[in-house]
PDB file of C-alpha atoms in Angstrom:
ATOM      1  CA  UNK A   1     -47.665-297.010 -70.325  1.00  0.00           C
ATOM      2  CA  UNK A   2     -46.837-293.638 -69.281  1.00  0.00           C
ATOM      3  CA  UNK A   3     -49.901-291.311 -69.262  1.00  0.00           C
ATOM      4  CA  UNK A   4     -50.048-287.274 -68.827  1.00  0.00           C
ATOM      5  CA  UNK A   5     -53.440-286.083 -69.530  1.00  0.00           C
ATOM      6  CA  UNK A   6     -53.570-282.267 -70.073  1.00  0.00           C
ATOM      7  CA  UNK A   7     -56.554-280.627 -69.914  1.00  0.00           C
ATOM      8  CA  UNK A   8     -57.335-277.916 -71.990  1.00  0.00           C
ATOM      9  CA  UNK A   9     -60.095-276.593 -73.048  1.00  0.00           C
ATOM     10  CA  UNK A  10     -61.920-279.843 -72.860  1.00  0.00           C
ATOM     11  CA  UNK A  11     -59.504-281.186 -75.461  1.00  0.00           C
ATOM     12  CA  UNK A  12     -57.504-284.433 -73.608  1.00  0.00           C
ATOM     13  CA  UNK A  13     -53.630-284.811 -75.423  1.00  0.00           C
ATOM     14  CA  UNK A  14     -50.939-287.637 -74.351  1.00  0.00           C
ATOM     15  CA  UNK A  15     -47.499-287.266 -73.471  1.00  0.00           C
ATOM     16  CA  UNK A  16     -45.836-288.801 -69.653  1.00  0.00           C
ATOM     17  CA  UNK A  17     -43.399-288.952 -67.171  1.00  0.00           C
ATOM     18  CA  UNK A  18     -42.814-289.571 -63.154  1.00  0.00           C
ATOM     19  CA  UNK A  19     -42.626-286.234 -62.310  1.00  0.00           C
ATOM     20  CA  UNK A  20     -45.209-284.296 -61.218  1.00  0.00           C
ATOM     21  CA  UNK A  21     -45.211-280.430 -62.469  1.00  0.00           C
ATOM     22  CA  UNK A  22     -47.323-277.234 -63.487  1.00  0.00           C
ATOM     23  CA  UNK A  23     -47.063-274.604 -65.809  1.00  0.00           C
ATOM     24  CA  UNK A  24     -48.494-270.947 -64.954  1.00  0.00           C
ATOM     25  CA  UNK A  25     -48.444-267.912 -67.413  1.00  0.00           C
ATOM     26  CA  UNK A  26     -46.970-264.497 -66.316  1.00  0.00           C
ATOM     27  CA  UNK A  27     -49.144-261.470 -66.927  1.00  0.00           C
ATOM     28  CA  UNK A  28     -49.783-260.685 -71.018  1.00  0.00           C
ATOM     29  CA  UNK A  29     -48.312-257.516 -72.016  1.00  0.00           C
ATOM     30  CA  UNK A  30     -51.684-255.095 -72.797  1.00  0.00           C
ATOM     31  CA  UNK A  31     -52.619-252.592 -75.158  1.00  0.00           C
ATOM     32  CA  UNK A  32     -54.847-249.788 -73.770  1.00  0.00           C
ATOM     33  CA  UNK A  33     -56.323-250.219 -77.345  1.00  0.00           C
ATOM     34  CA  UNK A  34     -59.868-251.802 -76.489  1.00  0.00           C
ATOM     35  CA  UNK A  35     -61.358-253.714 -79.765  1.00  0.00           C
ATOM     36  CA  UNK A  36     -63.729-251.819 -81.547  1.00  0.00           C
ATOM     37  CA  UNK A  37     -68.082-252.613 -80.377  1.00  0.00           C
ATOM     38  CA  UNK A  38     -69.125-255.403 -82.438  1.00  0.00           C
ATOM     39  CA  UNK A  39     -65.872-256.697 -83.278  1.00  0.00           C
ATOM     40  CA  UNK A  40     -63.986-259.709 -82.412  1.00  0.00           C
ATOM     41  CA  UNK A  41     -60.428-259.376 -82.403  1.00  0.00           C
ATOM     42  CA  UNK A  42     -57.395-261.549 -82.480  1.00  0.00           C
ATOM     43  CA  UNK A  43     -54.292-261.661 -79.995  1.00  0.00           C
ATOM     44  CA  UNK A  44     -51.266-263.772 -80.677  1.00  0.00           C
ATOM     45  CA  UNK A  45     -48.361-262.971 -78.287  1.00  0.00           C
ATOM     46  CA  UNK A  46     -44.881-265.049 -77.439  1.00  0.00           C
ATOM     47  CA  UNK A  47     -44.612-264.846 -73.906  1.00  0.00           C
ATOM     48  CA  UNK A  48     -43.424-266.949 -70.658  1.00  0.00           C
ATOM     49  CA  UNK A  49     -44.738-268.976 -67.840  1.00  0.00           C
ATOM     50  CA  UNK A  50     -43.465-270.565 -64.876  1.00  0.00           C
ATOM     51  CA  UNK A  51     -42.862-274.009 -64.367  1.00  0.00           C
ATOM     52  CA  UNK A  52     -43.226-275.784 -60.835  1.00  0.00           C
ATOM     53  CA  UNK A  53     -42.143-279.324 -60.294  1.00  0.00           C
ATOM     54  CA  UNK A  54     -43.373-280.722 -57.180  1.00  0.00           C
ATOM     55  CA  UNK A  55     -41.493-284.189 -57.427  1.00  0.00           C
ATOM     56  CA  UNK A  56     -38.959-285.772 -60.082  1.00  0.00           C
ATOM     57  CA  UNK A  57     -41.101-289.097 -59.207  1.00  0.00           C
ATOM     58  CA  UNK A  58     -44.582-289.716 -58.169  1.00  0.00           C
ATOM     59  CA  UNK A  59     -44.211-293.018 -58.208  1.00  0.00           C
ATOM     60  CA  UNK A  60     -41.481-293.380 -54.946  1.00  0.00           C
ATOM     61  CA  UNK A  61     -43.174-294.019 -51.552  1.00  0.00           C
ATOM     62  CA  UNK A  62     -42.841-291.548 -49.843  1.00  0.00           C
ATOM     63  CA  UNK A  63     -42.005-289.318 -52.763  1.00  0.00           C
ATOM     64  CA  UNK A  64     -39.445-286.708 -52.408  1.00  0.00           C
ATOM     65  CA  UNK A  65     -41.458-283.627 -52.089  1.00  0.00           C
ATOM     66  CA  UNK A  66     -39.480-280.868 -53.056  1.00  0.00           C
ATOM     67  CA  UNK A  67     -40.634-277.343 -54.767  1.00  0.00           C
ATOM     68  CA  UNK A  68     -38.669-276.840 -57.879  1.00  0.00           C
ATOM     69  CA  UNK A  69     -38.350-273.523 -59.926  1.00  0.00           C
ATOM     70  CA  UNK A  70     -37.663-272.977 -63.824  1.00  0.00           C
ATOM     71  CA  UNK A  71     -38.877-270.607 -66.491  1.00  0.00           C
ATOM     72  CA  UNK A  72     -40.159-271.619 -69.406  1.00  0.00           C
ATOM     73  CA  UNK A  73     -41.653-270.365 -73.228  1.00  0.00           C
ATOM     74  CA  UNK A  74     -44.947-269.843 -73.826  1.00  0.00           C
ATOM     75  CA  UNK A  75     -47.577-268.788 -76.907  1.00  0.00           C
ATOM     76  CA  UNK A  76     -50.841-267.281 -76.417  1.00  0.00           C
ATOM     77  CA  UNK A  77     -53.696-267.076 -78.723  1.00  0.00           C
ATOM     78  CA  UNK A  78     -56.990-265.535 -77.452  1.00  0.00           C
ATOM     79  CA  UNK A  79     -59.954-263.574 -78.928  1.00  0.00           C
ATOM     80  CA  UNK A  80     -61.482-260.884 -78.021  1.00  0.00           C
ATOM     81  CA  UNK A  81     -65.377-259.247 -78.186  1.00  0.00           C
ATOM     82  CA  UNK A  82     -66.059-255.348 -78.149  1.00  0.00           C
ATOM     83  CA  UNK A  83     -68.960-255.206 -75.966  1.00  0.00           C
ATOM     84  CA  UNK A  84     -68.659-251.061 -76.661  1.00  0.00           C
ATOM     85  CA  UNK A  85     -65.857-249.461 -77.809  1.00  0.00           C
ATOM     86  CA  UNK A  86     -64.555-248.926 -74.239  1.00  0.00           C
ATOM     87  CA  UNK A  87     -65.191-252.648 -72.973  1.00  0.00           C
ATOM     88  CA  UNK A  88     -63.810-256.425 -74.597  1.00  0.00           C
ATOM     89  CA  UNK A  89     -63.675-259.427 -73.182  1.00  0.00           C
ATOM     90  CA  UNK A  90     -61.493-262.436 -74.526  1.00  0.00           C
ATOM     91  CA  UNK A  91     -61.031-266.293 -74.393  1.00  0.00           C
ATOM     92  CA  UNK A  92     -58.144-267.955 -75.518  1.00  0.00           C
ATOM     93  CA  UNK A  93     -55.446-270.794 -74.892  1.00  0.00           C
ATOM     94  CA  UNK A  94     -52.016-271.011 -73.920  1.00  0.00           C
ATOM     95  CA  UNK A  95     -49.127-273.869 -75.355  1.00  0.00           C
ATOM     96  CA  UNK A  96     -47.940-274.171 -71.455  1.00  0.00           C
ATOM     97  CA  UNK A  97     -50.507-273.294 -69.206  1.00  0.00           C
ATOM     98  CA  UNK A  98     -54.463-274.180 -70.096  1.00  0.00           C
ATOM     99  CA  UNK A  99     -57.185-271.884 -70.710  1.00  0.00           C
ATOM    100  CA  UNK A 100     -57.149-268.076 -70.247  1.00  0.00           C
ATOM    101  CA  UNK A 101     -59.590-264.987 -69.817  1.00  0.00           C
ATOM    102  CA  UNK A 102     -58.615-261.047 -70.413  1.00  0.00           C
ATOM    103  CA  UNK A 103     -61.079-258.177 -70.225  1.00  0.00           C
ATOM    104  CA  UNK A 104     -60.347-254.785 -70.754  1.00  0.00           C
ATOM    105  CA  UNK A 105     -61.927-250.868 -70.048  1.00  0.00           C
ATOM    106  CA  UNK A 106     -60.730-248.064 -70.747  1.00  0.00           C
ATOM    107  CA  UNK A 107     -61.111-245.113 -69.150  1.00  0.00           C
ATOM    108  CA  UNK A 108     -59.208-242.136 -71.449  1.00  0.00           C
ATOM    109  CA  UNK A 109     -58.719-242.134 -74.791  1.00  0.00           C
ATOM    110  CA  UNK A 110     -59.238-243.969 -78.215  1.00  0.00           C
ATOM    111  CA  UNK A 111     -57.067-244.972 -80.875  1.00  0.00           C
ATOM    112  CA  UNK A 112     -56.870-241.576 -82.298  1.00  0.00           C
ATOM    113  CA  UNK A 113     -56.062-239.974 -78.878  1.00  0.00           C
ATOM    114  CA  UNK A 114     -52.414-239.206 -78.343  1.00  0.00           C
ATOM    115  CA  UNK A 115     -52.604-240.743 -73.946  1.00  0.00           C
ATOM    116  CA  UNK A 116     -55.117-243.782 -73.305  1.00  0.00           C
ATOM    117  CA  UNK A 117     -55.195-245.767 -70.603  1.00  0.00           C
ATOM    118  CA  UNK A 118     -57.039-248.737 -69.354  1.00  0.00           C
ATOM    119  CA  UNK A 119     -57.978-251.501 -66.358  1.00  0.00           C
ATOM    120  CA  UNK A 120     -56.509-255.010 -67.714  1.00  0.00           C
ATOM    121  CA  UNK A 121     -57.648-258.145 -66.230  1.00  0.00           C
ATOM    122  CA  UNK A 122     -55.464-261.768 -67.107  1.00  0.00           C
ATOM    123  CA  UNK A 123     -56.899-265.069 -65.525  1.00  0.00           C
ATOM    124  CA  UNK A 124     -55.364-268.227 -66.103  1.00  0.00           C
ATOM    125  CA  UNK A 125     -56.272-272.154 -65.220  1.00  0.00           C
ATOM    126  CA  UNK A 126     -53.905-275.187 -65.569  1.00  0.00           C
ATOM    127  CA  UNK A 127     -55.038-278.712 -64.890  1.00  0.00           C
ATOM    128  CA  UNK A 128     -53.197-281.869 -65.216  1.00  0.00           C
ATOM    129  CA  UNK A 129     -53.236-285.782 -64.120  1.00  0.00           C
ATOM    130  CA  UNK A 130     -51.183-288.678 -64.674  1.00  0.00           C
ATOM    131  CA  UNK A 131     -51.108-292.566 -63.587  1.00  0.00           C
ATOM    132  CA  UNK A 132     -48.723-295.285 -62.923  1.00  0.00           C
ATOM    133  CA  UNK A 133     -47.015-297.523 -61.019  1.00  0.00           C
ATOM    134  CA  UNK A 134     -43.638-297.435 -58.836  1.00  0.00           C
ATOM    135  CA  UNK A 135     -41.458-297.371 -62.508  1.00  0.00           C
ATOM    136  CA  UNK A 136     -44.473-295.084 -63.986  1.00  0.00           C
ATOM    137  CA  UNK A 137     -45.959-297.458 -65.744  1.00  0.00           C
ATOM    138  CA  UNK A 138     -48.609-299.533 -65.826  1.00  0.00           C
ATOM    139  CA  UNK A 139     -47.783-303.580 -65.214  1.00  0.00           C
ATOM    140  CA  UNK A 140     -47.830-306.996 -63.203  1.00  0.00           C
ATOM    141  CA  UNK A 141     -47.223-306.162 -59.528  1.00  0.00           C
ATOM    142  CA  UNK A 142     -47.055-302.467 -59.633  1.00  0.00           C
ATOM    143  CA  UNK A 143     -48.132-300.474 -56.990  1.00  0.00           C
ATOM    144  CA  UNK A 144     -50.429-297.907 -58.403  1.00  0.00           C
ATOM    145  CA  UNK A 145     -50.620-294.189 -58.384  1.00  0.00           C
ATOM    146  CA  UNK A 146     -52.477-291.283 -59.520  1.00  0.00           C
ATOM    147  CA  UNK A 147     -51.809-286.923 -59.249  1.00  0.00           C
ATOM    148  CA  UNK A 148     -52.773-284.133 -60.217  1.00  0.00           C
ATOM    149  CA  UNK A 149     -51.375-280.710 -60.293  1.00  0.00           C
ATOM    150  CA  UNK A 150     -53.320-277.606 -61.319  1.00  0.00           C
ATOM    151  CA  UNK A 151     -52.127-273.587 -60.960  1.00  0.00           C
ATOM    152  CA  UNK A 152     -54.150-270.487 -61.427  1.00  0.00           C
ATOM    153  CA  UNK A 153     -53.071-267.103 -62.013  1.00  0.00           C
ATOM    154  CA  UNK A 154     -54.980-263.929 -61.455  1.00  0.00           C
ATOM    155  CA  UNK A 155     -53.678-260.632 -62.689  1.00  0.00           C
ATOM    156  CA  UNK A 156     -55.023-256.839 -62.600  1.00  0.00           C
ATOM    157  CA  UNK A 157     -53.334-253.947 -64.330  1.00  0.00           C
ATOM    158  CA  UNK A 158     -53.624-250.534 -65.776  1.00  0.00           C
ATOM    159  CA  UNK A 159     -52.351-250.585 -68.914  1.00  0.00           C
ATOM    160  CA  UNK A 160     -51.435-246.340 -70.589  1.00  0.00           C
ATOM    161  CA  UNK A 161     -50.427-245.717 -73.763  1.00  0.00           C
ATOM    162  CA  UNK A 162     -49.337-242.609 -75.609  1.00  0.00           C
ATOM    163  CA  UNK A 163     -49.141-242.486 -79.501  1.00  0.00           C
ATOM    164  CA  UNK A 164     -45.851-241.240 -80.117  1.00  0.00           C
ATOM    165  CA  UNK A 165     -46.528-240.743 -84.157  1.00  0.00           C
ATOM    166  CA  UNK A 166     -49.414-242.164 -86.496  1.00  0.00           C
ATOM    167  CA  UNK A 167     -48.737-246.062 -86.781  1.00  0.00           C
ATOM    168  CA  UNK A 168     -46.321-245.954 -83.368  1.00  0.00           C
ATOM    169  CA  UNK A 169     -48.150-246.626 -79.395  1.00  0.00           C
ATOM    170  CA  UNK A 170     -45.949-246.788 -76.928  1.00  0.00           C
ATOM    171  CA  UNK A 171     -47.198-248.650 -74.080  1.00  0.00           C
ATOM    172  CA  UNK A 172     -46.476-249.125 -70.466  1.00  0.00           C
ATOM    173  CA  UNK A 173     -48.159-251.977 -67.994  1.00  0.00           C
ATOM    174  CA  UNK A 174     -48.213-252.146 -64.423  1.00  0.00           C
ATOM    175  CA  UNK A 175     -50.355-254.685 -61.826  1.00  0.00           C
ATOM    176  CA  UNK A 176     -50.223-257.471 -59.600  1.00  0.00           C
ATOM    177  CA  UNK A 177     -52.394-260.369 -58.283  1.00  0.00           C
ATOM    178  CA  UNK A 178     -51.641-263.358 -56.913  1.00  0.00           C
ATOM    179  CA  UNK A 179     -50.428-266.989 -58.567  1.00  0.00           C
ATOM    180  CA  UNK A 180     -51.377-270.519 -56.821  1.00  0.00           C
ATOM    181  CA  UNK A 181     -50.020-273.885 -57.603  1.00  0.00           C
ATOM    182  CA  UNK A 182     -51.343-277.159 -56.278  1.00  0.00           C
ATOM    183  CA  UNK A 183     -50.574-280.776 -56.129  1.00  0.00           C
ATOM    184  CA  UNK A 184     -52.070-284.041 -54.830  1.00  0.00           C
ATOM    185  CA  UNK A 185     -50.515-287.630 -55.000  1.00  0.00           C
ATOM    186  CA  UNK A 186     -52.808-290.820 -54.511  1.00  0.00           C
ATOM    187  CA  UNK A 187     -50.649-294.300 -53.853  1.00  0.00           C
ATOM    188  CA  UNK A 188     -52.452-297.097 -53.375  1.00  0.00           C
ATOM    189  CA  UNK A 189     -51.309-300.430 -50.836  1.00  0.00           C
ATOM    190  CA  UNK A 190     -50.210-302.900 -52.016  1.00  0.00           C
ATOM    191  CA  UNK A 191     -47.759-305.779 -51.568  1.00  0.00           C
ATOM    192  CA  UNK A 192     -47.320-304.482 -47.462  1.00  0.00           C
ATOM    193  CA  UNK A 193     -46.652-301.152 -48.928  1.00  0.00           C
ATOM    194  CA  UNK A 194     -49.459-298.822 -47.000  1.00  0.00           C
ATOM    195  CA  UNK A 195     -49.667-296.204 -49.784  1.00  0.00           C
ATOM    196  CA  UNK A 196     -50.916-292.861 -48.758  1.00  0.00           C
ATOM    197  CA  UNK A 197     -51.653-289.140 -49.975  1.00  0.00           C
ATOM    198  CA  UNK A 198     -49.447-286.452 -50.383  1.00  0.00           C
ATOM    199  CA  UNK A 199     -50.844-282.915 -51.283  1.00  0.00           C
ATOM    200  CA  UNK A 200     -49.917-278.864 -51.276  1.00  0.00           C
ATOM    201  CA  UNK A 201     -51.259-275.662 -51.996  1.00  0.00           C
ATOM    202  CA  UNK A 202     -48.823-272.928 -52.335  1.00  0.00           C
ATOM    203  CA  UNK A 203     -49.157-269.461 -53.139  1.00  0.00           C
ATOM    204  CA  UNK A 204     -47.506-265.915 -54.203  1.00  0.00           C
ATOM    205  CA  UNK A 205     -48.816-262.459 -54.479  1.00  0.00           C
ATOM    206  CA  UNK A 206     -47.040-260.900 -57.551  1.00  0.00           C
ATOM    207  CA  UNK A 207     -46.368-257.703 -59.376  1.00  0.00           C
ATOM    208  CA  UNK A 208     -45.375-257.154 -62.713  1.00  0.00           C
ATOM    209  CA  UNK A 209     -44.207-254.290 -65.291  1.00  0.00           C
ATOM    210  CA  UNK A 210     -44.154-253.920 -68.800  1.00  0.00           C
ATOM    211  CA  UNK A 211     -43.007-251.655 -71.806  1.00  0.00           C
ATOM    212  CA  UNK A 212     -43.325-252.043 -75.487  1.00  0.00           C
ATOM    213  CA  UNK A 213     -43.947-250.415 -78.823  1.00  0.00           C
ATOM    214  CA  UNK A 214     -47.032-251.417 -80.958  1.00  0.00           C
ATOM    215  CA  UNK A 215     -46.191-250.317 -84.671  1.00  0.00           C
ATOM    216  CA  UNK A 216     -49.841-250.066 -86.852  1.00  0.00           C
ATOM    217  CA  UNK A 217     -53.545-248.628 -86.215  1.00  0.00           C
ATOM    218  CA  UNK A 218     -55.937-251.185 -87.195  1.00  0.00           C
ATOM    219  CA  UNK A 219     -53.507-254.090 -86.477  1.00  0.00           C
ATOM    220  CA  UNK A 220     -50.192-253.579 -83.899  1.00  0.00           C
ATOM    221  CA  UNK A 221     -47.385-255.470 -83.674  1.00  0.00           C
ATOM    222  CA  UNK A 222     -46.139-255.271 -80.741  1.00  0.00           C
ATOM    223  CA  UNK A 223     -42.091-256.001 -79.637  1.00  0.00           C
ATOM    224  CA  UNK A 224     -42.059-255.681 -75.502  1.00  0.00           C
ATOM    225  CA  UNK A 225     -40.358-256.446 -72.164  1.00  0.00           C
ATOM    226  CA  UNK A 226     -41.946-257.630 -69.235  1.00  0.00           C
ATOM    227  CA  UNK A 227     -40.751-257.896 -65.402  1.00  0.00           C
ATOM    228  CA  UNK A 228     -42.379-260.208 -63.388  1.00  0.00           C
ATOM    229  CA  UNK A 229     -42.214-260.849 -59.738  1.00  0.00           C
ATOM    230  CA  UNK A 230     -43.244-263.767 -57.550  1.00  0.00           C
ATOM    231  CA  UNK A 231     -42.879-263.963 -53.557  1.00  0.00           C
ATOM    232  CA  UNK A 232     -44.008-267.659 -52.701  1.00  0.00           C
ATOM    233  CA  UNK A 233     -45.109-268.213 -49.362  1.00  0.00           C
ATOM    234  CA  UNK A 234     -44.001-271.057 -46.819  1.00  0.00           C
ATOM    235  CA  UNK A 235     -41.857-273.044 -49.726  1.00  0.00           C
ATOM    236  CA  UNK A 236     -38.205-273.231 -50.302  1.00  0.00           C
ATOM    237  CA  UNK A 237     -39.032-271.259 -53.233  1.00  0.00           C
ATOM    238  CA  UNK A 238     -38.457-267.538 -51.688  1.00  0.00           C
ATOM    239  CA  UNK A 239     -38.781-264.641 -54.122  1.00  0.00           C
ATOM    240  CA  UNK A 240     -38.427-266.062 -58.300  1.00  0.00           C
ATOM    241  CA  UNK A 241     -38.323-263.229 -60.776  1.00  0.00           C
ATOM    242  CA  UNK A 242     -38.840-263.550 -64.539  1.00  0.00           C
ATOM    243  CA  UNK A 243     -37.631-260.927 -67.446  1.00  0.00           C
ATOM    244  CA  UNK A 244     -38.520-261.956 -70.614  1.00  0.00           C
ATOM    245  CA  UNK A 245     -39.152-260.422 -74.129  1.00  0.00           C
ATOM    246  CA  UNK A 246     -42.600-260.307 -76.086  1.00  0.00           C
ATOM    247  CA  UNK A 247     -43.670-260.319 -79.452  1.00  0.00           C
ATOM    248  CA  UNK A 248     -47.324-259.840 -79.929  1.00  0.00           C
ATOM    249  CA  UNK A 249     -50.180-259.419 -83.051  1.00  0.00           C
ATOM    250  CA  UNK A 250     -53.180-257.650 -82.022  1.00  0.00           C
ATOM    251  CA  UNK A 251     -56.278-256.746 -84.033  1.00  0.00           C
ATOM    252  CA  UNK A 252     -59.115-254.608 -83.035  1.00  0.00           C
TER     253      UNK A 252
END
């Protein structure tokens, strides 16, 4: 039986195939709008991540290591703690990539002021593993395997908005940071086959940019465009670039 345990959050769901692949989120679009001291806050936001695929099958000896590049959908849900009114910090989950962490401070403004600005922080951790044999499954006379494959993503930004009426922010994002992805195969011997292990650890600094409008005071929604930008190091990967639209809900 095919396995693909996903990790998240400490919560273990089932799906499978062969290949071996990992999902990393771009940067979140961010509002310079830090939730209030004391409160907790929701974000929900549509966004995209980037999908790596090391090898169409783990299960081939050797396999065919080779770095493949597609975008794909994501949604984020996170929440978010005022530790004063010029400081959160958030936890949430994403559909395609695992766990992630956002902290804000800003260092002009509040949500009355016409300009604010603030530092933005994004984290994000992917892990996943799956088993099999050389048809990825499990049965008589296969020759096992096991991998893993696990990305991080680590983001900093200055996010500035300027409050173009009442109920209308319009906001502006601009960072960079630096995106890993990593794999490792395991085959086992068996049947004069000599197995063997099969890893890499690739990287890319980044830099992203953003605009959108956030329509509300107490709760935005949020309709946005964000340019990302990827140069990956020592992989037949070059330069990727992502452009993708954003719709978020944000409470503070």
């Amino acid at each position: 039986m095919k396995h693909f345990v996903f990790i998240l959050a400490g919560l273990v769901l089932v799906s499978g195939c062969a290949s071996i692949r990992t999902d990393s989120s771009n940067p979140s679009l961010q509002s310079p709008i830090t939730t209030k001291a004391g409160n907790t806050a929701f974000h929900g936001e549509l966004g995209s991540s980037d999908r790596i695929k090391f090898t169409d099958d783990a299960s081939a000896r050797p396999p065919d290591i080779s770095f493949m590049y597609s975008r794909s959908n994501d949604a984020r849900l996170n929440l978010a703690y005022g530790v004063n009114d010029r400081f959160d910090i958030g936890a949430g989950v994403t559909s395609s990539a695992g766990l992630n962490l956002t902290s804000r401070f800003r260092f002009s403004g509040d949500e009355k002021s016409t300009w604010s600005s603030a530092a933005t922080l994004f984290v994000n951790y992917d892990v996943s593993t799956k088993s099999g044999d050389q048809n990825g499954e499990f049965g008589p006379g296969g020759y096992n395997w096991n991998a893993k494959a696990s990305s991080t993503l680590a983001a900093l930004g200055v996010a500035i908005g300027y409050r173009a009426s009442e109920n209308v922010l319009l906001i502006a994002n601009a960072g960079g940071g630096e995106t890993r992805a990593k794999f490792e195969i395991e085959q086992d011997a068996a049947n004069g086959d000599p197995g063997g292990n099969y890893s890499s650890d690739i990287k890319a600094p980044l830099h992203n940019l953003g605009f959108g409008v956030a329509f509300g005071r107490d709760t935005f929604i949020t309709l946005g465009v964000m340019y990302t930008h990827k140069q990956w190091k020592d992989t037949s990967l070059g330069d990727t670039s992502t452009t993708h639209a954003i719709l978020k809900i944000e409470t503070h």
